[in-house]
mmCIF file of C-alpha atoms in Angstrom:
data_model
loop_
_atom_site.group_PDB
_atom_site.id
_atom_site.type_symbol
_atom_site.label_atom_id
_atom_site.label_comp_id
_atom_site.label_asym_id
_atom_site.label_seq_id
_atom_site.Cartn_x
_atom_site.Cartn_y
_atom_site.Cartn_z
ATOM 1 C CA MET X 26 -31.622 -64.455 -2.400
ATOM 2 C CA ALA X 27 -29.841 -67.955 -3.212
ATOM 3 C CA ARG X 28 -26.785 -65.984 -4.979
ATOM 4 C CA HIS X 29 -25.328 -65.219 -1.346
ATOM 5 C CA ASP X 30 -27.012 -67.776 0.668
ATOM 6 C CA PRO X 31 -27.672 -64.950 3.605
ATOM 7 C CA PHE X 32 -28.540 -68.349 5.635
ATOM 8 C CA ALA X 33 -26.053 -69.864 5.832
ATOM 9 C CA GLN X 34 -25.500 -69.867 9.675
ATOM 10 C CA ALA X 35 -28.894 -71.536 10.313
ATOM 11 C CA ALA X 36 -27.253 -74.338 12.747
ATOM 12 C CA GLY X 37 -31.272 -76.582 11.556
ATOM 13 C CA PRO X 38 -34.238 -76.432 10.080
ATOM 14 C CA LEU X 39 -36.781 -74.206 12.807
ATOM 15 C CA GLU X 40 -34.274 -70.907 12.648
ATOM 16 C CA LEU X 41 -33.924 -71.608 8.157
ATOM 17 C CA PHE X 42 -38.234 -70.693 8.753
ATOM 18 C CA THR X 43 -37.563 -68.205 10.699
ATOM 19 C CA GLN X 44 -34.723 -66.616 8.683
ATOM 20 C CA VAL X 45 -36.525 -67.228 5.737
ATOM 21 C CA SER X 46 -39.822 -66.537 6.509
ATOM 22 C CA ALA X 47 -38.852 -63.040 7.886
ATOM 23 C CA ARG X 48 -36.691 -61.750 4.826
ATOM 24 C CA LEU X 49 -39.214 -63.253 2.378
ATOM 25 C CA ARG X 50 -42.031 -60.731 3.933
ATOM 26 C CA GLU X 51 -39.594 -58.203 3.300
ATOM 27 C CA ARG X 52 -41.177 -58.857 -0.363
ATOM 28 C CA VAL X 53 -44.162 -61.556 -0.624
ATOM 29 C CA VAL X 54 -47.350 -60.170 1.595
ATOM 30 C CA PHE X 55 -48.710 -62.954 3.941
ATOM 31 C CA ASP X 56 -51.347 -63.549 6.486
ATOM 32 C CA ALA X 57 -50.196 -66.701 7.426
ATOM 33 C CA ALA X 58 -47.590 -69.087 6.471
ATOM 34 C CA ALA X 59 -46.805 -72.979 7.646
ATOM 35 C CA TRP X 60 -43.098 -74.387 6.890
ATOM 36 C CA SER X 61 -41.546 -78.123 7.413
ATOM 37 C CA THR X 62 -39.445 -80.835 6.285
ATOM 38 C CA THR X 63 -40.449 -83.817 4.061
ATOM 39 C CA ASP X 64 -39.069 -86.817 4.345
ATOM 40 C CA PRO X 65 -37.369 -86.955 0.473
ATOM 41 C CA GLN X 66 -39.028 -90.214 0.024
ATOM 42 C CA THR X 67 -42.399 -89.987 0.097
ATOM 43 C CA GLY X 68 -42.898 -86.244 0.118
ATOM 44 C CA LEU X 69 -44.546 -86.418 3.464
ATOM 45 C CA VAL X 70 -44.685 -83.958 6.335
ATOM 46 C CA THR X 71 -42.052 -84.918 8.482
ATOM 47 C CA ALA X 72 -40.752 -82.531 11.538
ATOM 48 C CA PRO X 73 -40.302 -80.047 12.640
ATOM 49 C CA MET X 74 -42.705 -78.163 11.303
ATOM 50 C CA TRP X 75 -43.522 -74.309 12.060
ATOM 51 C CA VAL X 76 -46.740 -72.060 11.324
ATOM 52 C CA GLN X 77 -47.021 -68.117 11.546
ATOM 53 C CA ASN X 78 -50.419 -67.143 12.918
ATOM 54 C CA LEU X 79 -52.710 -70.721 12.902
ATOM 55 C CA ASN X 80 -53.182 -70.511 15.880
ATOM 56 C CA GLY X 81 -51.265 -72.734 17.284
ATOM 57 C CA GLY X 82 -51.190 -75.088 14.164
ATOM 58 C CA SER X 83 -54.604 -76.575 15.004
ATOM 59 C CA GLN X 84 -55.914 -76.241 11.233
ATOM 60 C CA CYS X 85 -52.937 -78.378 10.629
ATOM 61 C CA TYR X 86 -53.974 -82.001 10.434
ATOM 62 C CA ALA X 87 -57.799 -80.646 8.810
ATOM 63 C CA TYR X 88 -54.832 -78.623 5.869
ATOM 64 C CA TRP X 89 -52.880 -82.594 5.752
ATOM 65 C CA GLU X 90 -56.577 -84.412 5.876
ATOM 66 C CA CYS X 91 -57.750 -82.643 2.760
ATOM 67 C CA GLU X 92 -54.387 -81.916 1.355
ATOM 68 C CA LEU X 93 -54.544 -86.049 0.764
ATOM 69 C CA LEU X 94 -57.854 -86.579 0.660
ATOM 70 C CA GLU X 95 -59.826 -84.644 -1.224
ATOM 71 C CA GLU X 96 -59.569 -82.808 -4.886
ATOM 72 C CA THR X 97 -56.701 -79.488 -4.852
ATOM 73 C CA VAL X 98 -55.682 -77.607 -7.538
ATOM 74 C CA ILE X 99 -51.838 -77.935 -7.147
ATOM 75 C CA PRO X 100 -51.122 -80.972 -4.854
ATOM 76 C CA PHE X 101 -48.138 -80.663 -3.263
ATOM 77 C CA ARG X 102 -47.024 -84.106 -4.713
ATOM 78 C CA GLU X 103 -47.211 -83.253 -8.359
ATOM 79 C CA LEU X 104 -45.396 -79.827 -7.267
ATOM 80 C CA ALA X 105 -42.421 -81.775 -6.786
ATOM 81 C CA ARG X 106 -42.323 -83.274 -10.171
ATOM 82 C CA ALA X 107 -43.342 -79.627 -12.237
ATOM 83 C CA ALA X 108 -41.315 -77.817 -13.493
ATOM 84 C CA THR X 109 -41.699 -74.763 -12.047
ATOM 85 C CA PRO X 110 -42.546 -75.730 -8.028
ATOM 86 C CA ALA X 111 -44.303 -73.478 -6.787
ATOM 87 C CA GLY X 112 -48.690 -72.529 -8.074
ATOM 88 C CA ALA X 113 -51.385 -69.794 -6.417
ATOM 89 C CA LEU X 114 -54.486 -71.359 -5.815
ATOM 90 C CA ARG X 115 -56.970 -68.771 -6.968
ATOM 91 C CA ARG X 116 -54.234 -67.885 -10.283
ATOM 92 C CA ASN X 117 -54.222 -71.526 -11.412
ATOM 93 C CA THR X 118 -57.915 -72.127 -10.770
ATOM 94 C CA GLY X 119 -58.333 -68.799 -13.031
ATOM 95 C CA ASP X 120 -59.642 -66.498 -10.186
ATOM 96 C CA LEU X 121 -62.081 -70.125 -9.691
ATOM 97 C CA PRO X 122 -60.771 -71.101 -6.435
ATOM 98 C CA GLY X 123 -63.886 -73.003 -5.303
ATOM 99 C CA ARG X 124 -62.621 -75.642 -7.551
ATOM 100 C CA SER X 125 -60.431 -77.053 -4.735
ATOM 101 C CA ALA X 126 -61.771 -77.997 -1.608
ATOM 102 C CA GLN X 127 -59.003 -77.339 -0.069
ATOM 103 C CA TYR X 128 -59.819 -73.599 -0.579
ATOM 104 C CA ARG X 129 -63.371 -74.690 1.055
ATOM 105 C CA ARG X 130 -61.519 -74.828 4.284
ATOM 106 C CA LEU X 131 -59.033 -71.977 4.022
ATOM 107 C CA ARG X 132 -62.716 -69.451 3.097
ATOM 108 C CA GLY X 133 -63.533 -71.061 6.829
ATOM 109 C CA ASP X 134 -60.171 -69.811 8.488
ATOM 110 C CA GLY X 135 -60.238 -66.132 6.350
ATOM 111 C CA LEU X 136 -57.708 -67.530 4.466
ATOM 112 C CA MET X 137 -58.938 -66.441 0.331
ATOM 113 C CA ASP X 138 -55.736 -67.122 -1.082
ATOM 114 C CA GLU X 139 -52.482 -69.528 -0.993
ATOM 115 C CA LEU X 140 -49.291 -70.036 -2.603
ATOM 116 C CA ARG X 141 -47.088 -72.822 -1.536
ATOM 117 C CA ALA X 142 -43.769 -74.648 -2.959
ATOM 118 C CA VAL X 143 -41.961 -77.979 -2.445
ATOM 119 C CA LEU X 144 -38.459 -76.722 -1.116
ATOM 120 C CA ARG X 145 -36.294 -80.032 -3.001
ATOM 121 C CA ALA X 146 -32.868 -80.266 -3.979
ATOM 122 C CA GLY X 147 -32.211 -82.137 -7.087
ATOM 123 C CA ASP X 148 -35.923 -84.341 -7.975
ATOM 124 C CA ARG X 149 -36.620 -85.438 -4.325
ATOM 125 C CA PRO X 150 -38.717 -82.972 -2.111
ATOM 126 C CA TRP X 151 -37.088 -81.707 1.007
ATOM 127 C CA GLY X 152 -39.700 -79.535 2.456
ATOM 128 C CA VAL X 153 -42.527 -77.307 1.763
ATOM 129 C CA VAL X 154 -44.013 -73.966 2.329
ATOM 130 C CA SER X 155 -47.190 -72.446 2.155
ATOM 131 C CA LEU X 156 -48.634 -68.056 2.841
ATOM 132 C CA PHE X 157 -51.087 -67.206 3.066
ATOM 133 C CA ARG X 158 -53.120 -63.902 2.581
ATOM 134 C CA SER X 159 -56.430 -63.458 4.099
ATOM 135 C CA ALA X 160 -59.913 -62.006 2.767
ATOM 136 C CA GLY X 161 -59.969 -58.368 1.309
ATOM 137 C CA ARG X 162 -56.648 -58.464 0.176
ATOM 138 C CA GLU X 163 -54.682 -59.178 -3.297
ATOM 139 C CA PRO X 164 -54.397 -63.021 -4.655
ATOM 140 C CA PHE X 165 -50.732 -63.481 -4.671
ATOM 141 C CA ASP X 166 -49.346 -62.752 -8.290
ATOM 142 C CA GLN X 167 -47.074 -64.665 -11.043
ATOM 143 C CA ALA X 168 -43.713 -62.322 -10.556
ATOM 144 C CA GLU X 169 -44.652 -63.241 -5.946
ATOM 145 C CA ILE X 170 -45.013 -66.977 -7.346
ATOM 146 C CA ASP X 171 -41.763 -66.899 -9.638
ATOM 147 C CA LEU X 172 -40.011 -65.382 -6.812
ATOM 148 C CA VAL X 173 -40.446 -68.514 -4.073
ATOM 149 C CA ALA X 174 -40.431 -71.086 -7.341
ATOM 150 C CA GLY X 175 -36.352 -69.357 -7.104
ATOM 151 C CA ILE X 176 -35.428 -70.077 -3.545
ATOM 152 C CA SER X 177 -36.549 -74.300 -4.158
ATOM 153 C CA ALA X 178 -33.590 -75.471 -4.651
ATOM 154 C CA SER X 179 -31.423 -73.122 -2.363
ATOM 155 C CA LEU X 180 -33.432 -73.859 0.904
ATOM 156 C CA GLY X 181 -33.629 -77.239 -0.185
ATOM 157 C CA ALA X 182 -30.313 -78.137 -0.833
ATOM 158 C CA ARG X 183 -29.286 -76.220 3.505
ATOM 159 C CA LEU X 184 -32.460 -78.811 4.781
ATOM 160 C CA ARG X 185 -31.117 -81.782 2.710
ATOM 161 C CA SER X 186 -28.141 -81.095 3.875
ATOM 162 C CA PHE X 187 -29.425 -81.001 8.001
ATOM 163 C CA ALA X 188 -30.668 -84.673 7.594
ATOM 164 C CA ARG X 189 -26.624 -85.939 7.821
ATOM 165 C CA PRO X 190 -26.367 -88.120 10.887
ATOM 166 C CA SER X 191 -24.940 -86.666 14.008
ATOM 167 C CA ALA X 192 -23.284 -88.371 16.584
ATOM 168 C CA ALA X 193 -26.962 -88.994 18.717
ATOM 169 C CA PRO X 194 -26.723 -91.599 21.789
ATOM 170 C CA VAL X 195 -28.818 -94.232 21.681
ATOM 171 C CA LEU X 196 -32.912 -93.813 21.550
ATOM 172 C CA PRO X 197 -32.904 -94.169 25.464
ATOM 173 C CA GLY X 198 -36.034 -97.426 26.169
ATOM 174 C CA THR X 199 -37.702 -100.115 24.640
ATOM 175 C CA SER X 200 -36.413 -100.932 20.666
ATOM 176 C CA ALA X 201 -40.565 -102.864 20.127
ATOM 177 C CA PRO X 202 -42.450 -101.090 17.767
ATOM 178 C CA GLY X 203 -44.943 -98.692 18.930
ATOM 179 C CA MET X 204 -48.492 -99.282 17.301
ATOM 180 C CA ILE X 205 -51.497 -97.477 17.016
ATOM 181 C CA LEU X 206 -55.060 -97.863 15.959
ATOM 182 C CA PHE X 207 -57.124 -95.644 14.423
ATOM 183 C CA THR X 208 -60.662 -96.318 13.110
ATOM 184 C CA PRO X 209 -61.772 -95.735 8.970
ATOM 185 C CA ASP X 210 -62.697 -92.491 10.236
ATOM 186 C CA GLY X 211 -59.142 -91.197 11.667
ATOM 187 C CA THR X 212 -60.134 -91.588 15.144
ATOM 188 C CA ALA X 213 -57.795 -92.996 18.080
ATOM 189 C CA THR X 214 -58.236 -95.781 19.768
ATOM 190 C CA SER X 215 -55.597 -97.793 20.685
ATOM 191 C CA ILE X 216 -52.725 -97.293 21.274
ATOM 192 C CA ASN X 217 -49.397 -99.634 23.534
ATOM 193 C CA GLN X 218 -47.082 -98.367 25.642
ATOM 194 C CA GLU X 219 -44.108 -98.372 23.270
ATOM 195 C CA ALA X 220 -45.919 -95.893 20.899
ATOM 196 C CA ARG X 221 -46.198 -93.953 24.329
ATOM 197 C CA HIS X 222 -41.693 -94.312 24.605
ATOM 198 C CA TYR X 223 -41.500 -92.486 21.502
ATOM 199 C CA LEU X 224 -44.215 -89.906 20.875
ATOM 200 C CA ALA X 225 -42.531 -88.225 24.189
ATOM 201 C CA LEU X 226 -39.287 -88.396 22.318
ATOM 202 C CA LEU X 227 -40.451 -86.245 19.082
ATOM 203 C CA PRO X 228 -39.772 -82.174 19.054
ATOM 204 C CA ASP X 229 -42.519 -80.384 19.430
ATOM 205 C CA GLY X 230 -45.041 -78.928 16.909
ATOM 206 C CA PRO X 231 -48.775 -78.814 15.482
ATOM 207 C CA SER X 232 -50.892 -82.288 17.043
ATOM 208 C CA GLU X 233 -54.416 -82.877 16.932
ATOM 209 C CA PRO X 234 -55.493 -84.013 20.806
ATOM 210 C CA SER X 235 -56.993 -87.692 21.443
ATOM 211 C CA ALA X 236 -58.933 -90.288 23.890
ATOM 212 C CA LEU X 237 -55.864 -91.688 24.272
ATOM 213 C CA GLY X 238 -54.321 -89.422 27.150
ATOM 214 C CA VAL X 239 -51.380 -87.543 24.204
ATOM 215 C CA ARG X 240 -51.667 -85.265 21.784
ATOM 216 C CA LEU X 241 -50.583 -86.638 18.336
ATOM 217 C CA PRO X 242 -48.266 -85.171 15.916
ATOM 218 C CA ILE X 243 -49.074 -84.355 12.726
ATOM 219 C CA TRP X 244 -46.017 -86.016 11.120
ATOM 220 C CA VAL X 245 -47.634 -89.343 12.681
ATOM 221 C CA VAL X 246 -51.558 -88.732 12.378
ATOM 222 C CA GLY X 247 -51.050 -87.434 8.622
ATOM 223 C CA THR X 248 -48.782 -90.741 7.904
ATOM 224 C CA ALA X 249 -52.265 -92.081 9.267
ATOM 225 C CA VAL X 250 -53.943 -90.452 6.381
ATOM 226 C CA GLN X 251 -51.525 -91.092 4.050
ATOM 227 C CA ALA X 252 -52.379 -94.761 4.438
ATOM 228 C CA ARG X 253 -56.280 -93.994 4.072
ATOM 229 C CA ALA X 254 -55.536 -92.250 0.522
ATOM 230 C CA ILE X 255 -53.845 -95.377 -0.030
ATOM 231 C CA ALA X 256 -56.862 -97.345 0.709
ATOM 232 C CA SER X 257 -58.829 -95.752 -1.405
ATOM 233 C CA GLU X 258 -56.378 -95.390 -4.225
ATOM 234 C CA ARG X 259 -55.968 -92.247 -4.312
ATOM 235 C CA ASP X 260 -52.474 -91.602 -4.205
ATOM 236 C CA GLY X 261 -50.052 -95.116 -4.576
ATOM 237 C CA ARG X 262 -47.196 -93.395 -2.985
ATOM 238 C CA THR X 263 -45.948 -95.364 0.538
ATOM 239 C CA ALA X 264 -47.486 -94.472 3.537
ATOM 240 C CA ARG X 265 -44.269 -93.481 6.241
ATOM 241 C CA VAL X 266 -42.294 -91.031 7.220
ATOM 242 C CA ARG X 267 -38.778 -90.502 8.982
ATOM 243 C CA ILE X 268 -39.151 -88.579 11.880
ATOM 244 C CA ARG X 269 -35.868 -87.342 13.440
ATOM 245 C CA THR X 270 -36.082 -86.787 17.256
ATOM 246 C CA ARG X 271 -35.628 -84.092 19.415
ATOM 247 C CA ASP X 272 -31.967 -85.684 19.623
ATOM 248 C CA GLY X 273 -31.149 -85.976 16.604
ATOM 249 C CA GLY X 274 -31.927 -89.691 16.590
ATOM 250 C CA TRP X 275 -34.515 -90.808 14.037
ATOM 251 C CA LEU X 276 -37.445 -93.072 14.270
ATOM 252 C CA ALA X 277 -39.159 -94.692 11.529
ATOM 253 C CA CYS X 278 -43.415 -94.105 10.852
ATOM 254 C CA HIS X 279 -45.142 -96.790 8.634
ATOM 255 C CA ALA X 280 -49.412 -97.134 8.536
ATOM 256 C CA SER X 281 -51.533 -99.250 6.096
ATOM 257 C CA CYS X 282 -55.460 -99.942 6.146
ATOM 258 C CA LEU X 283 -56.479 -103.265 7.587
ATOM 259 C CA THR X 284 -59.693 -105.645 6.077
ATOM 260 C CA GLY X 285 -61.837 -107.555 7.812
ATOM 261 C CA PRO X 286 -64.266 -110.426 6.523
ATOM 262 C CA ALA X 287 -65.903 -109.767 3.178
ATOM 263 C CA GLY X 288 -63.461 -106.813 2.626
ATOM 264 C CA VAL X 289 -65.315 -104.162 5.271
ATOM 265 C CA PRO X 290 -62.454 -101.185 5.473
ATOM 266 C CA GLY X 291 -61.059 -101.958 9.247
ATOM 267 C CA PRO X 292 -58.914 -100.290 11.533
ATOM 268 C CA THR X 293 -55.352 -98.351 10.426
ATOM 269 C CA ALA X 294 -52.495 -99.958 12.189
ATOM 270 C CA LEU X 295 -49.294 -96.987 12.646
ATOM 271 C CA ILE X 296 -46.028 -98.468 13.182
ATOM 272 C CA ILE X 297 -43.376 -96.216 14.737
ATOM 273 C CA GLU X 298 -40.378 -97.776 15.846
ATOM 274 C CA PRO X 299 -36.698 -96.570 15.708
ATOM 275 C CA ALA X 300 -35.242 -96.082 12.388
ATOM 276 C CA PRO X 301 -33.299 -99.204 10.635
ATOM 277 C CA ALA X 302 -30.057 -98.667 8.196
ATOM 278 C CA SER X 303 -32.599 -99.361 5.701
ATOM 279 C CA ASP X 304 -34.908 -97.104 6.045
ATOM 280 C CA MET X 305 -32.025 -94.261 6.606
ATOM 281 C CA ALA X 306 -29.443 -94.405 3.769
ATOM 282 C CA PRO X 307 -30.763 -93.780 1.496
ATOM 283 C CA ILE X 308 -31.606 -90.103 3.207
ATOM 284 C CA ILE X 309 -28.232 -90.067 4.785
ATOM 285 C CA ALA X 310 -26.396 -90.531 0.931
ATOM 286 C CA ALA X 311 -28.628 -88.256 -0.706
ATOM 287 C CA ALA X 312 -27.593 -85.343 2.025
ATOM 288 C CA TYR X 313 -24.398 -85.656 1.069
ATOM 289 C CA GLY X 314 -25.433 -85.762 -2.516
ATOM 290 C CA LEU X 315 -23.676 -89.538 -2.847
ATOM 291 C CA SER X 316 -25.363 -91.462 -6.732
ATOM 292 C CA PRO X 317 -26.989 -94.145 -6.038
ATOM 293 C CA ARG X 318 -23.724 -96.318 -7.855
ATOM 294 C CA GLU X 319 -21.886 -94.413 -5.243
ATOM 295 C CA LEU X 320 -24.187 -95.424 -2.297
ATOM 296 C CA GLU X 321 -23.935 -99.105 -3.182
ATOM 297 C CA ILE X 322 -20.975 -99.013 -2.735
ATOM 298 C CA THR X 323 -20.758 -97.749 -0.169
ATOM 299 C CA GLN X 324 -22.898 -99.934 1.390
ATOM 300 C CA HIS X 325 -20.772 -102.431 -0.017
ATOM 301 C CA VAL X 326 -17.911 -100.793 2.051
ATOM 302 C CA ALA X 327 -19.839 -101.579 5.620
ATOM 303 C CA ARG X 328 -20.351 -104.077 4.864
ATOM 304 C CA GLY X 329 -16.137 -105.007 5.330
ATOM 305 C CA LEU X 330 -15.152 -105.750 1.764
ATOM 306 C CA ALA X 331 -12.202 -105.421 -0.339
ATOM 307 C CA THR X 332 -11.641 -103.281 -3.580
ATOM 308 C CA ALA X 333 -11.850 -107.092 -5.082
ATOM 309 C CA GLU X 334 -14.588 -108.076 -4.268
ATOM 310 C CA ILE X 335 -16.840 -105.208 -4.697
ATOM 311 C CA ALA X 336 -15.651 -104.367 -8.138
ATOM 312 C CA ALA X 337 -16.697 -108.672 -8.798
ATOM 313 C CA ALA X 338 -19.980 -108.039 -6.401
ATOM 314 C CA LEU X 339 -21.017 -105.218 -9.076
ATOM 315 C CA PHE X 340 -19.355 -106.808 -12.558
ATOM 316 C CA ILE X 341 -17.124 -103.777 -13.167
ATOM 317 C CA SER X 342 -13.016 -102.850 -12.369
ATOM 318 C CA ALA X 343 -11.424 -102.353 -9.442
ATOM 319 C CA HIS X 344 -9.745 -99.063 -10.583
ATOM 320 C CA THR X 345 -13.373 -98.106 -10.944
ATOM 321 C CA VAL X 346 -14.329 -98.914 -7.568
ATOM 322 C CA ARG X 347 -11.613 -96.909 -6.478
ATOM 323 C CA ASP X 348 -12.586 -93.714 -8.228
ATOM 324 C CA HIS X 349 -15.819 -94.031 -6.597
ATOM 325 C CA ILE X 350 -14.225 -94.624 -3.227
ATOM 326 C CA LYS X 351 -12.072 -91.887 -4.076
ATOM 327 C CA ALA X 352 -15.323 -89.377 -4.996
ATOM 328 C CA ILE X 353 -17.372 -90.585 -1.428
ATOM 329 C CA PHE X 354 -13.971 -89.697 0.173
ATOM 330 C CA ASP X 355 -14.537 -85.987 -1.313
ATOM 331 C CA LYS X 356 -18.205 -86.317 -0.732
ATOM 332 C CA THR X 357 -18.132 -86.480 2.984
ATOM 333 C CA GLN X 358 -14.774 -85.083 4.256
ATOM 334 C CA VAL X 359 -13.681 -88.315 5.661
ATOM 335 C CA SER X 360 -9.965 -90.594 4.416
ATOM 336 C CA SER X 361 -10.296 -93.655 5.276
ATOM 337 C CA ARG X 362 -13.237 -96.136 5.215
ATOM 338 C CA GLY X 363 -13.880 -96.733 8.839
ATOM 339 C CA GLU X 364 -13.723 -92.903 8.809
ATOM 340 C CA LEU X 365 -16.707 -92.973 6.370
ATOM 341 C CA VAL X 366 -19.279 -95.851 8.196
ATOM 342 C CA ALA X 367 -18.463 -93.735 11.148
ATOM 343 C CA ARG X 368 -19.633 -90.586 9.542
ATOM 344 C CA LEU X 369 -22.063 -91.886 7.722
ATOM 345 C CA PHE X 370 -23.322 -94.532 8.792
ATOM 346 C CA THR X 371 -23.129 -94.138 13.257
ATOM 347 C CA GLU X 372 -24.001 -97.309 15.429
ATOM 348 C CA ASN X 373 -27.531 -96.247 15.888
ATOM 349 C CA TYR X 374 -28.470 -96.798 11.651
ATOM 350 C CA TRP X 375 -26.227 -98.895 10.716
ATOM 351 C CA PRO X 376 -25.528 -103.273 12.983
ATOM 352 C CA LEU X 377 -22.577 -104.026 10.675
ATOM 353 C CA ARG X 378 -19.838 -101.189 11.447
ATOM 354 C CA ASP X 379 -18.225 -103.881 14.244
ATOM 355 C CA ARG X 380 -17.431 -105.783 11.419
ATOM 356 C CA LEU X 381 -15.272 -102.977 9.857
ATOM 357 C CA GLY X 382 -12.207 -103.152 9.132
ATOM 358 C CA ASP X 383 -9.906 -99.555 8.752
ATOM 359 C CA THR X 384 -6.710 -101.452 7.099
ATOM 360 C CA GLU X 385 -7.997 -100.236 3.367
ATOM 361 C CA THR X 386 -8.379 -96.626 2.659
ATOM 362 C CA VAL X 387 -9.165 -97.296 -1.189
#
């Protein structure tokens, strides 16, 4: 599938997931599936997510809570770094799946095996997929694992391309942070009006009911669970995720666990707010294939620095700066500095745009 890219016309992640799943099912038998984009910096799931034959995603919270807080045989965080970005539960346990807490949960839903993969581009995860087989079927074999691993890079690259910014309108309403508080066991207990406002902007997808009168999307509660994993020293990654809204804007969601007197565990505080430029710059740069140095130069360009000033700031020659800027223009398909900033960092994400003149093209 990767060689001729039959999915090049997919308009977005959800369309890509549905097309790939249908095509994949011609080669690999599975009874249920879950496809999700991920934050490429933290690996946490984000919008959109698409599930098949999993009761509308009602098991998603339990699945991700187990993934982050309990022992799993092939965690996604390891697959993201592995030589082969896919694995199957029964095969990776030597057909002793009871070693996995995840399997014990799956078995209660009538599932007997899982084939999972990270969809990565370069060294970053842009999505994940889990395929499930019901009891009575044969386990996934190595050829099927290799087949799914083989499409990881092409799908990761397609998902990365969808992260490129659009001319989305400024997020309506408040710009103040929203807050949700969770008890140490993960129950949502408090929410402010700003958080309700931001939740209403998120796309449809698997969610959890709450006593607060709103359903909490899996991407939001998953971030709170990640904070608990960090507090219990089960995971060192950041509890932070970028989420795209229905109209193409971006929100940032981050959480941390609080403590009370004598170190007694307190609530988990989750903040959701418009994504600042510092959050979006690495993702946008990766979406266009910019190197770390090219991103650094782009940020200086956005601040209005001339070529000589950038060269002095980075201790490189002006000629090298011009070469980098030409490469940046080529990757982003622009021809001037003003167009570059407009393309990568619209008014939604980059408050310095109005300081940039368009007098110097390179």
